[in-house]
PDB file of C-alpha atoms and ligand atoms in Angstrom:
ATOM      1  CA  UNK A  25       0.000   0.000   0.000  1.00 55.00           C
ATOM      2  CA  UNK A  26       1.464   3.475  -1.192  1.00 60.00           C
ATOM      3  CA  UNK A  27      -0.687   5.895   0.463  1.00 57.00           C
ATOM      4  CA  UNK A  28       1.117   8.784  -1.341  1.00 57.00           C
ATOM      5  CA  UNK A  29       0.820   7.262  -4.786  1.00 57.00           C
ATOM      6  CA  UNK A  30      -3.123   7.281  -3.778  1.00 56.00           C
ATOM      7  CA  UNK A  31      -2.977  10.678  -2.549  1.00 49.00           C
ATOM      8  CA  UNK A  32      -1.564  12.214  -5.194  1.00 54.00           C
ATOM      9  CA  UNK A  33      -4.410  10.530  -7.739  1.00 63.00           C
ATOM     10  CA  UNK A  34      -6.861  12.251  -5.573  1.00 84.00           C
ATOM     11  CA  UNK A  35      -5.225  15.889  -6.180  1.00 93.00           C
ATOM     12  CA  UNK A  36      -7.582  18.426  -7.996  1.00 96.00           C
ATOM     13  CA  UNK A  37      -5.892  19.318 -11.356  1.00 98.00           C
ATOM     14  CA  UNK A  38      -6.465  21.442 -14.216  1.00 98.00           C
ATOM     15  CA  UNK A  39      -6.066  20.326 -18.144  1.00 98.00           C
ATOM     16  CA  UNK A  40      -6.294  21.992 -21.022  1.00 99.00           C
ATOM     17  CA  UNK A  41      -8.540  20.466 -23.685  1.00 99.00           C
ATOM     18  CA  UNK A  42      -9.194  21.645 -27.555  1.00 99.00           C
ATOM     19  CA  UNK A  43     -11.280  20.540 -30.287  1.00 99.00           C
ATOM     20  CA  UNK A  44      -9.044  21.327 -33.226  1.00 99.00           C
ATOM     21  CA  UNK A  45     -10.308  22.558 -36.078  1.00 99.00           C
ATOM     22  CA  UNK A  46     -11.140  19.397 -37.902  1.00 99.00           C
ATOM     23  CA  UNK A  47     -13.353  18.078 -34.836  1.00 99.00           C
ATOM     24  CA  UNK A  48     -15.297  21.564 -35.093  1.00 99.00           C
ATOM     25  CA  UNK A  49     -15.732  21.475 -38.833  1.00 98.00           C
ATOM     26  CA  UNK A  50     -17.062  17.974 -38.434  1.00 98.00           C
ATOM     27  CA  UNK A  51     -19.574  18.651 -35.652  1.00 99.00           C
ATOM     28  CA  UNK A  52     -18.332  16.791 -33.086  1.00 99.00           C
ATOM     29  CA  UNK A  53     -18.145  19.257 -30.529  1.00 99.00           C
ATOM     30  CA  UNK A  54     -21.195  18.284 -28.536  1.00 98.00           C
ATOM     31  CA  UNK A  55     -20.183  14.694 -28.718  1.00 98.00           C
ATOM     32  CA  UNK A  56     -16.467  15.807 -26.974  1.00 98.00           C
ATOM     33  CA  UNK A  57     -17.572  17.984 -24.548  1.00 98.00           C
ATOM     34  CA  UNK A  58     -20.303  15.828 -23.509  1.00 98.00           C
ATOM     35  CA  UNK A  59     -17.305  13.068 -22.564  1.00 98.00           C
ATOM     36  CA  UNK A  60     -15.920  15.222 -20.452  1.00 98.00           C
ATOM     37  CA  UNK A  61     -18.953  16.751 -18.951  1.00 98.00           C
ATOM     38  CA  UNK A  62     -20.352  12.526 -18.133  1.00 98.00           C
ATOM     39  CA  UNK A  63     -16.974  11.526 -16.415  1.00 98.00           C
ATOM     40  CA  UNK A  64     -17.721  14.488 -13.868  1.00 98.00           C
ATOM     41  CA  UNK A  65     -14.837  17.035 -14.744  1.00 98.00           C
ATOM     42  CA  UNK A  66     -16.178  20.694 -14.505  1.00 98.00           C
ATOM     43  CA  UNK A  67     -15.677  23.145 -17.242  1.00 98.00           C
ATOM     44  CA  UNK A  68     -13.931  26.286 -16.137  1.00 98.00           C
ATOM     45  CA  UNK A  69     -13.329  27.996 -19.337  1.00 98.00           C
ATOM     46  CA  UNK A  70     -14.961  27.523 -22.625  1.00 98.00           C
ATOM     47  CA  UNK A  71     -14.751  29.930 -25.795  1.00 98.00           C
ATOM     48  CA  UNK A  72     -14.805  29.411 -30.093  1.00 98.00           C
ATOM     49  CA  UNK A  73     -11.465  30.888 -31.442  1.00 98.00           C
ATOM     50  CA  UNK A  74      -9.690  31.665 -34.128  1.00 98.00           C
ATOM     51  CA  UNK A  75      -5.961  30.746 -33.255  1.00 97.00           C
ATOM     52  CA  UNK A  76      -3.003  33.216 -34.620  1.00 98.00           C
ATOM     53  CA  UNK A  77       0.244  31.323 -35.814  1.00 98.00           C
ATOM     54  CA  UNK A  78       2.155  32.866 -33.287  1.00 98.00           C
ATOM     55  CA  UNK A  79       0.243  31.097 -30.689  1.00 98.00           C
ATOM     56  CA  UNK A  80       0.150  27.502 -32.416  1.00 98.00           C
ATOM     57  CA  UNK A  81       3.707  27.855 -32.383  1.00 98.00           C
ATOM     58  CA  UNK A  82       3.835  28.791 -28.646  1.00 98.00           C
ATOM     59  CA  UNK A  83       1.107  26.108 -27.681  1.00 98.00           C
ATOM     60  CA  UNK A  84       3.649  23.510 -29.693  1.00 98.00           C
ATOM     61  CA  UNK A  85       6.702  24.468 -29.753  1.00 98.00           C
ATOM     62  CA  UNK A  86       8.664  20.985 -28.334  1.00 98.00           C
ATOM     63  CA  UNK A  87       7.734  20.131 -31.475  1.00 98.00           C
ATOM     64  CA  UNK A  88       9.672  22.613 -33.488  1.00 98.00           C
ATOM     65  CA  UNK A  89      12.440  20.305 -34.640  1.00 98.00           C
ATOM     66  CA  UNK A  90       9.937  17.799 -36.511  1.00 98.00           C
ATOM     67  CA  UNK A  91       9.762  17.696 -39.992  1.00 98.00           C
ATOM     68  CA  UNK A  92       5.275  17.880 -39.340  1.00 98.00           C
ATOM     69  CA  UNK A  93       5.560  21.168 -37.575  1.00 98.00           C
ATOM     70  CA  UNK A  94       4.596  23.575 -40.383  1.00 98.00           C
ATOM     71  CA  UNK A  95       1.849  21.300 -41.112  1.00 98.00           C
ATOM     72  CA  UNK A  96       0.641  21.242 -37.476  1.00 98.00           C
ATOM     73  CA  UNK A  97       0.186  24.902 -37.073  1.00 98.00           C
ATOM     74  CA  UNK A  98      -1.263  25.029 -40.655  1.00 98.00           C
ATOM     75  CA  UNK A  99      -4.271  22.274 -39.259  1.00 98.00           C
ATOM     76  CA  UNK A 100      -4.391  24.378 -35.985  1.00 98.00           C
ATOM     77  CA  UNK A 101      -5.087  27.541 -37.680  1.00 98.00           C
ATOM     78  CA  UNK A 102      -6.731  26.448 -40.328  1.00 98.00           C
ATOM     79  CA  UNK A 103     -10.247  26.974 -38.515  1.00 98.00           C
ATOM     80  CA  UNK A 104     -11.682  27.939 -35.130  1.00 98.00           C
ATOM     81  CA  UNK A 105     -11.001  25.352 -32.733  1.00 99.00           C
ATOM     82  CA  UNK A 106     -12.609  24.997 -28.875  1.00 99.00           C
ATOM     83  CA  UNK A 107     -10.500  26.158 -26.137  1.00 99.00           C
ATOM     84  CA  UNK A 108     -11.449  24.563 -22.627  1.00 99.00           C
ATOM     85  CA  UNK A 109     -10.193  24.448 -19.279  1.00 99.00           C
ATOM     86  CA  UNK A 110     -11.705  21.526 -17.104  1.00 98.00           C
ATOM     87  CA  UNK A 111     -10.869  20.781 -13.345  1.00 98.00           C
ATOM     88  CA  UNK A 112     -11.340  17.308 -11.237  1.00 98.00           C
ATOM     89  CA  UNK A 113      -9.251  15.278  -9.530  1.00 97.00           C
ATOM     90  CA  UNK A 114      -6.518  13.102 -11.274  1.00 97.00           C
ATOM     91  CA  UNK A 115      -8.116  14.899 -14.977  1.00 98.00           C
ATOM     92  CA  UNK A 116      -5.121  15.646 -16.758  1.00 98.00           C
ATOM     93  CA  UNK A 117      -4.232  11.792 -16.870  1.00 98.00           C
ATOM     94  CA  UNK A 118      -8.076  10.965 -16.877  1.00 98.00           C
ATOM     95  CA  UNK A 119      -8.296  13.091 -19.964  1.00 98.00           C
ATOM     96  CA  UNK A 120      -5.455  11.437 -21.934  1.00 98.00           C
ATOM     97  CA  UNK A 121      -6.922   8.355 -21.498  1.00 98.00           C
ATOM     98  CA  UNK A 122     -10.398   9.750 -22.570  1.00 98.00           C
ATOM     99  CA  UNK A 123      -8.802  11.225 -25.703  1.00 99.00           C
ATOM    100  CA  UNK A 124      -6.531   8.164 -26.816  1.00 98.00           C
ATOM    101  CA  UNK A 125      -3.507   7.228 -28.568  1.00 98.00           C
ATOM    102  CA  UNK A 126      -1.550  10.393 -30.611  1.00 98.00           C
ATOM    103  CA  UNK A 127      -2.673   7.821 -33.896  1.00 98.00           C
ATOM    104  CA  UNK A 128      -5.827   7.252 -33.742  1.00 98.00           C
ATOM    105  CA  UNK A 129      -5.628   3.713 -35.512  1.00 98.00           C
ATOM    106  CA  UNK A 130      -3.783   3.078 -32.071  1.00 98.00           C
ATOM    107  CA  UNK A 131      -6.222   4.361 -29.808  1.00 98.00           C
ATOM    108  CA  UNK A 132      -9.156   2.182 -28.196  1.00 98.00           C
ATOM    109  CA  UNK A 133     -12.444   1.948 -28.974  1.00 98.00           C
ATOM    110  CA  UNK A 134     -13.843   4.402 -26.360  1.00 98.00           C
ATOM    111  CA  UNK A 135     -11.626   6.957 -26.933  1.00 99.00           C
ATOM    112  CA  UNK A 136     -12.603  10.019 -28.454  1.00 99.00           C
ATOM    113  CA  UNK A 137      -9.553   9.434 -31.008  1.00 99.00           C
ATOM    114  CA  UNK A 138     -10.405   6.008 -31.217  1.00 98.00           C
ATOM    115  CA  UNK A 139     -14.387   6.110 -31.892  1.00 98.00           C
ATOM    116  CA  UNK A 140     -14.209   9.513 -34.022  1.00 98.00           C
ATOM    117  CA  UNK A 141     -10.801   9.893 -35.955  1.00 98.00           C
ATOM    118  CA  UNK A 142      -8.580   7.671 -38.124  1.00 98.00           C
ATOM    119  CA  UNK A 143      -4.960   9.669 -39.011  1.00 98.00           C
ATOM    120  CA  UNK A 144      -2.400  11.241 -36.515  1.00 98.00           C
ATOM    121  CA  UNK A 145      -2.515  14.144 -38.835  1.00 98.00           C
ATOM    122  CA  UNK A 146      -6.275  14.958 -38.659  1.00 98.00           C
ATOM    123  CA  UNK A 147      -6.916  13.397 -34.562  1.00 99.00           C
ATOM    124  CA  UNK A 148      -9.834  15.953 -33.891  1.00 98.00           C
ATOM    125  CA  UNK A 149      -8.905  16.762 -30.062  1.00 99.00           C
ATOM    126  CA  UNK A 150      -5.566  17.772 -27.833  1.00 99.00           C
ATOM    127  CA  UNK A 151      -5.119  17.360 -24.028  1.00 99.00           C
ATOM    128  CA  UNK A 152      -2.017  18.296 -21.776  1.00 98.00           C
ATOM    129  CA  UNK A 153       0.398  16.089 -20.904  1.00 98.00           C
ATOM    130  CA  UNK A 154       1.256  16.547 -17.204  1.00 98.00           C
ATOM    131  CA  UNK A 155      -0.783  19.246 -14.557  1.00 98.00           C
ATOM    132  CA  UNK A 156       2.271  21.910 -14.979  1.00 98.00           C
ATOM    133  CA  UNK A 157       1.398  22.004 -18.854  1.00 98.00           C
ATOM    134  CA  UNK A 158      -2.434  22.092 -17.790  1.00 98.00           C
ATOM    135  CA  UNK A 159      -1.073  25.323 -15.950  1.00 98.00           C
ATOM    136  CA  UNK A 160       0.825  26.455 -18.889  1.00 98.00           C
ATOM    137  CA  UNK A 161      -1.504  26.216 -21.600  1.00 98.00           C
ATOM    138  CA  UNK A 162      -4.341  27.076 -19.679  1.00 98.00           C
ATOM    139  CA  UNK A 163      -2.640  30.525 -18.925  1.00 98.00           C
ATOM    140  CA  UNK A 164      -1.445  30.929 -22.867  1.00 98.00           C
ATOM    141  CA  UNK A 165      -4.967  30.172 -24.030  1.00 98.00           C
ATOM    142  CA  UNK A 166      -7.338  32.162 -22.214  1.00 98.00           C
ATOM    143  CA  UNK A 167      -7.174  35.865 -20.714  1.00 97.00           C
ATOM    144  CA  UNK A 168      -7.874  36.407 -17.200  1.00 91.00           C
ATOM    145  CA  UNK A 169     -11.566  37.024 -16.701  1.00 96.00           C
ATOM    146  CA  UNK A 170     -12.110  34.506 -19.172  1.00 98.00           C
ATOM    147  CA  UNK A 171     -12.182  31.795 -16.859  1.00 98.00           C
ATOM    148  CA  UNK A 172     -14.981  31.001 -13.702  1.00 97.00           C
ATOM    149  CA  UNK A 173     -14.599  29.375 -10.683  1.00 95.00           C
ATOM    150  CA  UNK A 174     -17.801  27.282  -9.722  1.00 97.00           C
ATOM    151  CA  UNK A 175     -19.431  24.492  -7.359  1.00 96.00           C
ATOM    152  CA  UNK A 176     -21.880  22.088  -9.461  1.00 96.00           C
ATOM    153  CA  UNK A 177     -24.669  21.131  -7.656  1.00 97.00           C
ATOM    154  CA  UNK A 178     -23.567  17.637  -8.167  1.00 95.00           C
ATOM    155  CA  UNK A 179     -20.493  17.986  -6.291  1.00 95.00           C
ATOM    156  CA  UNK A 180     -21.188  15.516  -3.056  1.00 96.00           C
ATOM    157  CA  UNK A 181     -22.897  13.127  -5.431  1.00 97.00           C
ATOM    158  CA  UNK A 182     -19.555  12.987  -7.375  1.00 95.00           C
ATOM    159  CA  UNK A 183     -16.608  13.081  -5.029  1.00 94.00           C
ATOM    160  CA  UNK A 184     -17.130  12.007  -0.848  1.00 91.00           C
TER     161      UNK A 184
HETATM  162  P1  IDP B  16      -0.606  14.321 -28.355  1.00 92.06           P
HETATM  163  O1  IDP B  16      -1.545  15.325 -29.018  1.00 92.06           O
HETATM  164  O2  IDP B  16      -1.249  12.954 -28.279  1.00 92.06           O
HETATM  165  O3  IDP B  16      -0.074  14.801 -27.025  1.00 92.06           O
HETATM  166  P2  IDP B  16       2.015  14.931 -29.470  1.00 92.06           P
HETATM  167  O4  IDP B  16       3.094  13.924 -29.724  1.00 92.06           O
HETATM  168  O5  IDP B  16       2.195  15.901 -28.344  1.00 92.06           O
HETATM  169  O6  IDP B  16       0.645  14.125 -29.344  1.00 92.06           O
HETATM  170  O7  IDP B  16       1.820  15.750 -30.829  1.00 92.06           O
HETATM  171  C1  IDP B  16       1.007  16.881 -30.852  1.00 92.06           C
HETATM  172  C2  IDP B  16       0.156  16.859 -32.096  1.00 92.06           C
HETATM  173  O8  IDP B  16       1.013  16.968 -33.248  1.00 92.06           O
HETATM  174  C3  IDP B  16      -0.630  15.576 -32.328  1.00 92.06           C
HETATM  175  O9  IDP B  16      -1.844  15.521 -31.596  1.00 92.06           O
HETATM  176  C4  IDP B  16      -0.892  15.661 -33.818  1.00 92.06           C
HETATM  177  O10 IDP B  16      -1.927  16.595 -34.128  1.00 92.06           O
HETATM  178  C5  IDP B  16       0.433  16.238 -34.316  1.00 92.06           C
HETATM  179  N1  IDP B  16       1.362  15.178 -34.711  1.00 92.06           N
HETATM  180  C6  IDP B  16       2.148  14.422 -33.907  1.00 92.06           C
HETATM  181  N2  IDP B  16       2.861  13.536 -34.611  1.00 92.06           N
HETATM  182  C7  IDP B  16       2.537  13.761 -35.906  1.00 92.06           C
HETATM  183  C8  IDP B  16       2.931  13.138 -37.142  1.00 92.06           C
HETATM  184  O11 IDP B  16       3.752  12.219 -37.191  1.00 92.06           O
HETATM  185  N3  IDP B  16       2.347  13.633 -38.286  1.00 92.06           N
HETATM  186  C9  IDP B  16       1.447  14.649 -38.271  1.00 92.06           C
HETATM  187  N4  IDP B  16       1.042  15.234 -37.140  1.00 92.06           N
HETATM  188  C10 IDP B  16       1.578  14.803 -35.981  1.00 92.06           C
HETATM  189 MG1   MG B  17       1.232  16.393 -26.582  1.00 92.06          MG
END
């Protein structure tokens, strides 16, 4: 028994999930909030944006060096995309699994990636990797005032 491994699965976190522009153009935003929204994550921030290059290459820019990159910001600009910040306990890894595999031939059935998209290239949703990148991109994507602090009614039904 690892009581700290178990505490720090119970921590409140903070991601930051977007429906790029090919899930928007497609219509599945509904269907990829709505994942979120079921597991019991709240939604702190939520807007439709048009990103500007300079940005893309901010949000992604450990991936300078790849031969992809130019394509990558071209996909992430090329429409308005769904910026969201969502907070829970243990939801940055929770929302990785959610999403799925990077290739979405690779992830599971279940996944968002895996029920709704079929080429790295065109994998309709992004989620940060680790809670300091939640932090990060959460911060570089929306202004202050943008996002709101909240108690769903559902709280004690969710979490003891
Ligand atoms: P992730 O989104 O699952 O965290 P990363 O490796 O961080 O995956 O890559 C960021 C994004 O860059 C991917 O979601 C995808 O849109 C794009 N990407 C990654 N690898 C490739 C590739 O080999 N070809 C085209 N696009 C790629
Ligand atoms: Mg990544």
């Amino acid at each position: 028994f690892l009581p700290h491994l178990v505490a720090s699965m119970e921590e409140v976190e903070e991601t930051y999930i977007m429906i790029k522009p090919d899930g928007v153009q497609r219509g599945l935003v509904g269907e990829i909030i709505s994942r979120f929204e079921k597991k019991g994550f709240k939604l702190t921030g939520l807007k439709l944006f048009q990103c500007p290059k300079e940005l893309a290459e901010e949000h992604y820019k450990d991936l300078k060096s790849k031969s992809f990159f130019p394509k990558l910001i071209d996909y992430i600009t090329s429409g308005p995309v769904v910026c969201m910040a969502w907070e829970g306990i243990g939801v940055v890894a929770s929302a990785r699994k959610l999403i799925g595999a990077t290739n979405p031939l690779n992830a599971e059935p279940g996944t968002i990636r895996g029920d709704l998209a079929v080429q790295t290239g065109r994998n309709v949703v992004h989620g940060s990797d680790s809670p300091e990148n939640g932090k990060r991109e959460i911060a570089l994507w929306f202004k202050e005032g943008e996002l709101s602090s909240w108690t769903p009614v559902q709280e004690p039904w969710l979490t003891e």
